[in-house]
Short mmCIF file of C-alpha atoms and ligand atoms in Angstrom, two decimals:
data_model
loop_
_atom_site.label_atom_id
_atom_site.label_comp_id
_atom_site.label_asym_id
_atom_site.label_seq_id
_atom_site.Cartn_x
_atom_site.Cartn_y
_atom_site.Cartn_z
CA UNK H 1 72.31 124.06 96.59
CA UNK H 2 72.44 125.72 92.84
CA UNK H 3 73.49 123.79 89.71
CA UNK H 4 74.97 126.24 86.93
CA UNK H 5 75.44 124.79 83.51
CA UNK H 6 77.99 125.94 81.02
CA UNK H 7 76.79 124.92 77.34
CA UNK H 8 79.43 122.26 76.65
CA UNK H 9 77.22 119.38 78.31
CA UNK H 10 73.71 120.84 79.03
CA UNK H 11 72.13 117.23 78.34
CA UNK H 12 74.17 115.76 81.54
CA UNK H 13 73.86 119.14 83.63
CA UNK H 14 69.90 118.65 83.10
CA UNK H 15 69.92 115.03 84.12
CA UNK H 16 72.16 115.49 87.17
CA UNK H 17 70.05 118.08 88.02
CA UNK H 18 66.66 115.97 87.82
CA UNK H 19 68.36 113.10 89.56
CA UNK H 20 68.75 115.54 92.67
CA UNK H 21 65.50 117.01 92.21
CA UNK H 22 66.83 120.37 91.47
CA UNK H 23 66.61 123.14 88.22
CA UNK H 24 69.16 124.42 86.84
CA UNK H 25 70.20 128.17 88.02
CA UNK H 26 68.78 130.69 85.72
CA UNK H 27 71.71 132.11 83.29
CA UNK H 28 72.95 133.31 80.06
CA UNK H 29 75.75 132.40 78.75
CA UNK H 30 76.46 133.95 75.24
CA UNK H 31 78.68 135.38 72.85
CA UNK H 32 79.56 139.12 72.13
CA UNK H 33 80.26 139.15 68.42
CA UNK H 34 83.69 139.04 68.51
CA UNK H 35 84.07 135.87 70.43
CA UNK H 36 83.75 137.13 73.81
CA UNK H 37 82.28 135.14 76.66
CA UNK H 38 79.49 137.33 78.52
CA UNK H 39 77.97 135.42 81.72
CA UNK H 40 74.89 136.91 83.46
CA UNK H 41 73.77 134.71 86.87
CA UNK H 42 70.20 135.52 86.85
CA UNK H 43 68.85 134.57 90.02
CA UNK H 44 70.49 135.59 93.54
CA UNK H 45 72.85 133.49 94.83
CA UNK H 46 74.27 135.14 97.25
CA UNK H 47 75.33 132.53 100.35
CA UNK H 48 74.58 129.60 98.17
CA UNK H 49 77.00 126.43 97.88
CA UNK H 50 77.03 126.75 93.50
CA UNK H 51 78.26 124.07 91.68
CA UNK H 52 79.36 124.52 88.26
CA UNK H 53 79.01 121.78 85.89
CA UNK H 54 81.25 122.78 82.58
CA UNK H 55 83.56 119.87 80.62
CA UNK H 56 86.43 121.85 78.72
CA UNK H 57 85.97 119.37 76.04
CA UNK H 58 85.64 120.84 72.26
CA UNK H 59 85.47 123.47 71.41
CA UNK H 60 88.27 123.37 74.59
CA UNK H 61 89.30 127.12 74.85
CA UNK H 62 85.99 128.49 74.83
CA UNK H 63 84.08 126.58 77.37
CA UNK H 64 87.36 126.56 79.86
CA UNK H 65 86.74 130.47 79.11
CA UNK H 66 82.69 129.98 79.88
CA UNK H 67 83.75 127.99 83.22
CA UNK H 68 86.22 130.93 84.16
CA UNK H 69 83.94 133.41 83.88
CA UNK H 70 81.02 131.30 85.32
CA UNK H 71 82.97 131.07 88.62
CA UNK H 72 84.18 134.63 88.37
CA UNK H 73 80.37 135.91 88.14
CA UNK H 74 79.30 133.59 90.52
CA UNK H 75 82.25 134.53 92.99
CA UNK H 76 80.96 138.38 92.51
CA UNK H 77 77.73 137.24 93.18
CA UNK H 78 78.78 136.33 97.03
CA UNK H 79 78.14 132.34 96.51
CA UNK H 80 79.17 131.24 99.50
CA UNK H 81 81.45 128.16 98.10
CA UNK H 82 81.93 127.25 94.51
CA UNK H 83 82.67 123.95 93.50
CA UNK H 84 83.72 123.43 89.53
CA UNK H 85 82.31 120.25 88.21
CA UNK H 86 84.25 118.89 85.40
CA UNK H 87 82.86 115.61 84.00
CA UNK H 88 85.82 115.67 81.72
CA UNK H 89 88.71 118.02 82.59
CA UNK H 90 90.62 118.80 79.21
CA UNK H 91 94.52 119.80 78.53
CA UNK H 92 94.86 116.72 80.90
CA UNK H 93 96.90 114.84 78.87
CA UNK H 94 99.72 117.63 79.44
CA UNK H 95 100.42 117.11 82.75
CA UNK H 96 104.42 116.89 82.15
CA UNK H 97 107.17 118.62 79.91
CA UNK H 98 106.80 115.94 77.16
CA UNK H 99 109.85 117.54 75.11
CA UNK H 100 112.47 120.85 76.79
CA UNK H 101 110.69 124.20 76.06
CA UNK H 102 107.29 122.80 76.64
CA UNK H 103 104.38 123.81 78.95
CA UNK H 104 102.45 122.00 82.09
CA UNK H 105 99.14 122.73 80.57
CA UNK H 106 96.90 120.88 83.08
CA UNK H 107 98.82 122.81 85.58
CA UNK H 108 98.42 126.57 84.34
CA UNK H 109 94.71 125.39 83.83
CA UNK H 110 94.66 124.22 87.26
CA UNK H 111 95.41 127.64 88.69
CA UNK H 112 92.57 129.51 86.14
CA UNK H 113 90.47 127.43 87.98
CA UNK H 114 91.57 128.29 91.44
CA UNK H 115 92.38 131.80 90.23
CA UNK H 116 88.67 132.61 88.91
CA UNK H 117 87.73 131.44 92.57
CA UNK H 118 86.47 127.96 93.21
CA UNK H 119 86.62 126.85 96.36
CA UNK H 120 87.13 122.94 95.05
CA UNK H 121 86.69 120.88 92.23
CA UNK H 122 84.60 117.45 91.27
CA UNK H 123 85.99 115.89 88.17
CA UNK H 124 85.91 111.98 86.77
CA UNK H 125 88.57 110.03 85.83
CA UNK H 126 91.65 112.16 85.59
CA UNK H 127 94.26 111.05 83.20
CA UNK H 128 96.62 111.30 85.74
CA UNK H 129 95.72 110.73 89.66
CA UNK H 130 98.39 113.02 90.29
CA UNK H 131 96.57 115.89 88.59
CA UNK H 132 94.62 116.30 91.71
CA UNK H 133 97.95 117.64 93.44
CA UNK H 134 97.98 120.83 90.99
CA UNK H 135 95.10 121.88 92.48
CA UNK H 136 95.70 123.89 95.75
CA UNK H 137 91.96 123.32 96.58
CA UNK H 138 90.14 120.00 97.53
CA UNK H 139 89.49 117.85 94.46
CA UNK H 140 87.70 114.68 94.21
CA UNK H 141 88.30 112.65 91.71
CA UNK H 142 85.47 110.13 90.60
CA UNK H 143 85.71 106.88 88.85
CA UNK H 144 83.44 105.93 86.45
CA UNK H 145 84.78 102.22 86.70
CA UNK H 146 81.37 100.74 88.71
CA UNK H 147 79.20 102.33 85.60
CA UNK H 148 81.27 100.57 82.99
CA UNK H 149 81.31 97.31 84.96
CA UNK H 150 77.70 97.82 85.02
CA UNK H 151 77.10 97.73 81.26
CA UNK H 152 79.75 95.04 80.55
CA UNK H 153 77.99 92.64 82.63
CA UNK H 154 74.86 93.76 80.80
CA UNK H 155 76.58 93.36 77.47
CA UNK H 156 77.87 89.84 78.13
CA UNK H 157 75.57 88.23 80.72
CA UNK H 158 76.18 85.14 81.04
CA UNK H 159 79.63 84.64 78.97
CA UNK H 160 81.91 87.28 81.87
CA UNK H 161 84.09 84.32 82.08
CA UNK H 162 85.35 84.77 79.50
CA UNK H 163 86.66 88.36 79.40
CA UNK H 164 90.15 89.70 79.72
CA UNK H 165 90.46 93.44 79.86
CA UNK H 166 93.54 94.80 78.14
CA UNK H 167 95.09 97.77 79.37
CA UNK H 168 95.62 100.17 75.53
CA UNK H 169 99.03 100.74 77.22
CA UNK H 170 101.57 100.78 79.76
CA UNK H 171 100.24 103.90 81.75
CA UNK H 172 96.54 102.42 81.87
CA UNK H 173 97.40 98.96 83.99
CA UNK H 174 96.26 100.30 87.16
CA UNK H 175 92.68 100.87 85.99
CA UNK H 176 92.52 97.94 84.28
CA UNK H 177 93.41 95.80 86.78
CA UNK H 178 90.97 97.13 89.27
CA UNK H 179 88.34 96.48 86.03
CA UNK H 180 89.61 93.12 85.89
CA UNK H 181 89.47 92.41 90.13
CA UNK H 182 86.01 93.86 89.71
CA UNK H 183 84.51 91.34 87.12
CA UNK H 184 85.67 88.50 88.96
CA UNK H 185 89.64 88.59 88.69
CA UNK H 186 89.36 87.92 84.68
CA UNK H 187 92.88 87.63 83.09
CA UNK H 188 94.43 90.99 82.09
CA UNK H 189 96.48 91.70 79.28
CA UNK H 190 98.65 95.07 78.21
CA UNK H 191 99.41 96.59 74.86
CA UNK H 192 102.47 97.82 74.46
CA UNK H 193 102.12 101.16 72.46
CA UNK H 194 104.75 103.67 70.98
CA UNK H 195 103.57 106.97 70.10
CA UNK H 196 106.06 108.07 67.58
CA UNK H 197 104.34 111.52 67.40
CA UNK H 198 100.88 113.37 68.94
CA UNK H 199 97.47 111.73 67.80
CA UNK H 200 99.31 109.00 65.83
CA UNK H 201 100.07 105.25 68.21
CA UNK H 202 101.69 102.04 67.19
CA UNK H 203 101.35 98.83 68.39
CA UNK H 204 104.54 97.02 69.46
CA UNK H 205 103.54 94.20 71.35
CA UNK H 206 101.15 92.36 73.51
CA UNK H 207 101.85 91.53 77.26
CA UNK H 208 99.43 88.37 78.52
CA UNK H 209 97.44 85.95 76.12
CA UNK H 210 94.20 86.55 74.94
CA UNK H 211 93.12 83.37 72.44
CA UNK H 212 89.78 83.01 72.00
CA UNK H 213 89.12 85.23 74.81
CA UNK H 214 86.48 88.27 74.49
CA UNK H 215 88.98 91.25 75.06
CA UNK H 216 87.61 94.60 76.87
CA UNK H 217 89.88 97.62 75.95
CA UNK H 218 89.26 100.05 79.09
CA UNK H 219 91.10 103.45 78.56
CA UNK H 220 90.36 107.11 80.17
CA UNK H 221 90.03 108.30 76.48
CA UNK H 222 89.14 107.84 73.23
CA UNK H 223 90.40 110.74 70.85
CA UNK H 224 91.72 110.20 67.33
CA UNK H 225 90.75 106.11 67.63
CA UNK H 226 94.04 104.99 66.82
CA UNK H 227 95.08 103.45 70.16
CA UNK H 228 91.57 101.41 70.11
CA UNK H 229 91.73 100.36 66.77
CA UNK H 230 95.31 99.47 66.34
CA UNK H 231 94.97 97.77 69.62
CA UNK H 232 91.91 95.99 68.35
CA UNK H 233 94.10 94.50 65.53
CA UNK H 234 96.42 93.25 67.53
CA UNK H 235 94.16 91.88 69.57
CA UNK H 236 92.25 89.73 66.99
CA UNK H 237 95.38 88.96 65.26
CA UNK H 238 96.92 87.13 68.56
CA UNK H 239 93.80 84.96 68.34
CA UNK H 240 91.03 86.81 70.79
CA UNK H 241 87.51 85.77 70.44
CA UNK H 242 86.14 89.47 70.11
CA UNK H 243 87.32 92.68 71.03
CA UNK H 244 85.23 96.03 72.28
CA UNK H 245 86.40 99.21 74.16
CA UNK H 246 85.32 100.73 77.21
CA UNK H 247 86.20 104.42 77.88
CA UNK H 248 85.25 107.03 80.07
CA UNK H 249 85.74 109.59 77.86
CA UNK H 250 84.59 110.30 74.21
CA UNK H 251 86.66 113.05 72.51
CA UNK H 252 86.40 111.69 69.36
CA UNK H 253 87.99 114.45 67.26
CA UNK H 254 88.15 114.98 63.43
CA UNK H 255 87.69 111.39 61.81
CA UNK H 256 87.62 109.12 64.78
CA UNK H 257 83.88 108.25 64.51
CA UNK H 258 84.27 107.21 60.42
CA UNK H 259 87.66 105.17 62.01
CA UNK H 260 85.88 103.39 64.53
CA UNK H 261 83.08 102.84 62.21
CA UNK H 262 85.06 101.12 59.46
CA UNK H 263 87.53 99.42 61.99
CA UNK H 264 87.09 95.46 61.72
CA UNK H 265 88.96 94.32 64.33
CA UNK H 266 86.84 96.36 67.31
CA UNK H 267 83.17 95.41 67.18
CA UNK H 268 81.65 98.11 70.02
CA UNK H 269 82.97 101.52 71.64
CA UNK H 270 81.21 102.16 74.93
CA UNK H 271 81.62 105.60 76.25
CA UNK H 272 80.31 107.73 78.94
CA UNK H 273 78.45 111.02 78.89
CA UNK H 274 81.14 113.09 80.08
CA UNK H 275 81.34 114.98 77.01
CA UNK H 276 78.19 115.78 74.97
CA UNK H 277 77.68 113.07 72.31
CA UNK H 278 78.10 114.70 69.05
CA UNK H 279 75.17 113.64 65.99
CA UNK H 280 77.97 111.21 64.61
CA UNK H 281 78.22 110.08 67.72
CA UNK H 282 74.67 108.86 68.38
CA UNK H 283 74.31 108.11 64.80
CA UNK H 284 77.07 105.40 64.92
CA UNK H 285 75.55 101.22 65.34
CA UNK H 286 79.10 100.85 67.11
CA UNK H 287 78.74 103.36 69.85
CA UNK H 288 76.96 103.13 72.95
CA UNK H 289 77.18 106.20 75.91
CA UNK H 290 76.50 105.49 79.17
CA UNK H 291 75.58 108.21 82.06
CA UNK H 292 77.04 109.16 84.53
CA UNK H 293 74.61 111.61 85.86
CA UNK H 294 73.91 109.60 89.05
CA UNK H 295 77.62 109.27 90.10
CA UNK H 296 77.85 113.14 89.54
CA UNK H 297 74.61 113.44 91.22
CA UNK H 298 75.63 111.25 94.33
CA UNK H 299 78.93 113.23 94.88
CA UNK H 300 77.27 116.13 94.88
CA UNK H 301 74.91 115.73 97.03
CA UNK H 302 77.29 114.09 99.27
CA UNK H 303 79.38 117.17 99.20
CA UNK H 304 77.15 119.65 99.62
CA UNK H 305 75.58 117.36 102.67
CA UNK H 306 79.28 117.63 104.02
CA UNK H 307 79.40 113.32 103.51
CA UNK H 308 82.29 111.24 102.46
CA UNK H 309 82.83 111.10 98.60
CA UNK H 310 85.51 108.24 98.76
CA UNK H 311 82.74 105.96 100.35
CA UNK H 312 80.92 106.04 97.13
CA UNK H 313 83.56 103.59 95.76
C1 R5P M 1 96.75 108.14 76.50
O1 R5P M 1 97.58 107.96 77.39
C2 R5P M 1 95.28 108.03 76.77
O2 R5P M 1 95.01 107.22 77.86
C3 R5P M 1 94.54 107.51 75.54
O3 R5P M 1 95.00 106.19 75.27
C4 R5P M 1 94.78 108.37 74.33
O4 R5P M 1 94.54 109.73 74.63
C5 R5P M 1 93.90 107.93 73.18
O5 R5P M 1 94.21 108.74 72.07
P1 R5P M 1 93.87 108.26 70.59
O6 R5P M 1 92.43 107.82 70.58
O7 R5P M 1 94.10 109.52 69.78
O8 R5P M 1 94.82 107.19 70.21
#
């Protein structure tokens, strides 16, 4: 087995790598000067099962780019299967024509993939389940659900009773309900949310009741901060004890970190390493990141060992 590392997440890439026992494949990956991706594979790696570990987070063109071209060097380099490991898997969120004369981004991306030549793809927590299906190759798609349990029951010990996850909006019930089944069947509860335009969400009302209960938002992502903080809010405002976030993924573009910093109503955001926290990021009392290296790790182990992936949940 090889483990190439693109350089939007190097920090997980090493630590998945360590948890298997393995280096990292020798490789540069650099600029030419006008913004062109160069990729030189450095050791052989010819008949090897390669696996690619690249999230198309920010900046989002350029490392999808670095992951193309990763795969396309690798596939030129006779690997003998190539599997693209995307801890977070961007242009997700466009996995339908939202509006007429719009694009199925996570589909065209979907075929660069397959197009540059992987023979399957490992990602966690897709927006959409369905995404899978615009793959033509296998895809597994991991939840990082156990690992958040995990650090909730750390959080709040001996006081789990008295949770109620809340679903940040109609879409996310499914995974919050399997949260909720997980801690012990805690109540759940469901914002509804209106997004009037992209990046900006309103609250409009709140399914389930949550007095004096300690409310855990779980979403797939956390970009701008306005879903978590409105929700938040709303949340304290309909009498709940406390409220704090759990999401698998950190975007956390342009002012979210300052938002979620100065937002009264949410008192912790936990995220995962999926993306690469930013300096803000770690800076920030409020935030806590979680790895996931040893899910990663485990599934790809299991897949190179030719094992069952859906047993690990
Ligand atoms: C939307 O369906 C997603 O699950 C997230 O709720 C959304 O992407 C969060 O975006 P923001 O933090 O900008 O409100």
């Amino acid at each position: 087995m090889k483990i190439l590392s693109g350089n939007s997440n190097r920090r997980l890439s090493n630590d998945i790598a360590s948890v298997l026992g393995e280096g990292l494949t020798e490789a540069e990956i650099k600029r030419f000067g006008d913004g062109e991706v160069f990729v030189e594979i450095q050791e052989n790696v010819r008949g090897e099962d390669v696996f690619v570990v690249q999230s198309t987070s920010t900046p989002a063109n350029d490392n999808l780019m670095e992951l193309l071209i990763s795969i396309d060097a690798l596939s030129r380099a006779s690997a003998s299967r190539i599997t693209a490991v995307l801890p977070y898997f961007g242009y997700a969120r466009q996995d339908r024509k939202a509006g007429p004369r719009t694009p199925i981004s996570a589909k065209l991306v979907a075929n660069l993939i397959t197009t540059a030549g992987a023979d399957r793809v490992l990602t966690v927590d897709l927006h959409a389940g369905q995404i899978q299906g615009f793959f033509d190759i296998p895809t597994d798609n991991l939840y990082a659900v156990k690992v958040i349990e995990d650090r909730i029951r750390k959080n709040y010990a001996d006081s789990v009773k008295n949770l109620c996850v809340v679903s940040p909006d109609v879409g996310g019930v499914v995974r919050a309900r399997a949260l909720a089944k997980r801690l012990g069947d805690v109540p759940l509860a469901i914002v509804d949310k209106r997004r009037p335009k992209a990046n900006v969400s309103e609250v409009m009302n709140i399914i389930g009741d949550v007095e004096n209960l300690d409310c855990i938002l779980f979403d797939d992502i956390v970009d701008s901060g306005g879903t978590l903080c409105n929700a938040a809010d709303a949340l304290m405002s309909r009498g709940a004890k406390s409220v704090a976030a759990y999401v698998t993924h950190g975007v956390l573009s342009g002012t979210a970190v300052e938002r979620i910093t100065k937002a009264d109503g949410l008192q912790k955001l936990v995220v995962t390493d999926s993306i690469e926290a930013t300096q803000s990021v770690l800076a920030c009392g409020k935030i806590e990141v979680v790895s996931i290296d040893s899910l990663l790790a485990e599934a790809i182990r299991r897949i190179a060992n030719e094992e069952s992936v859906s047993s690990l949940f």
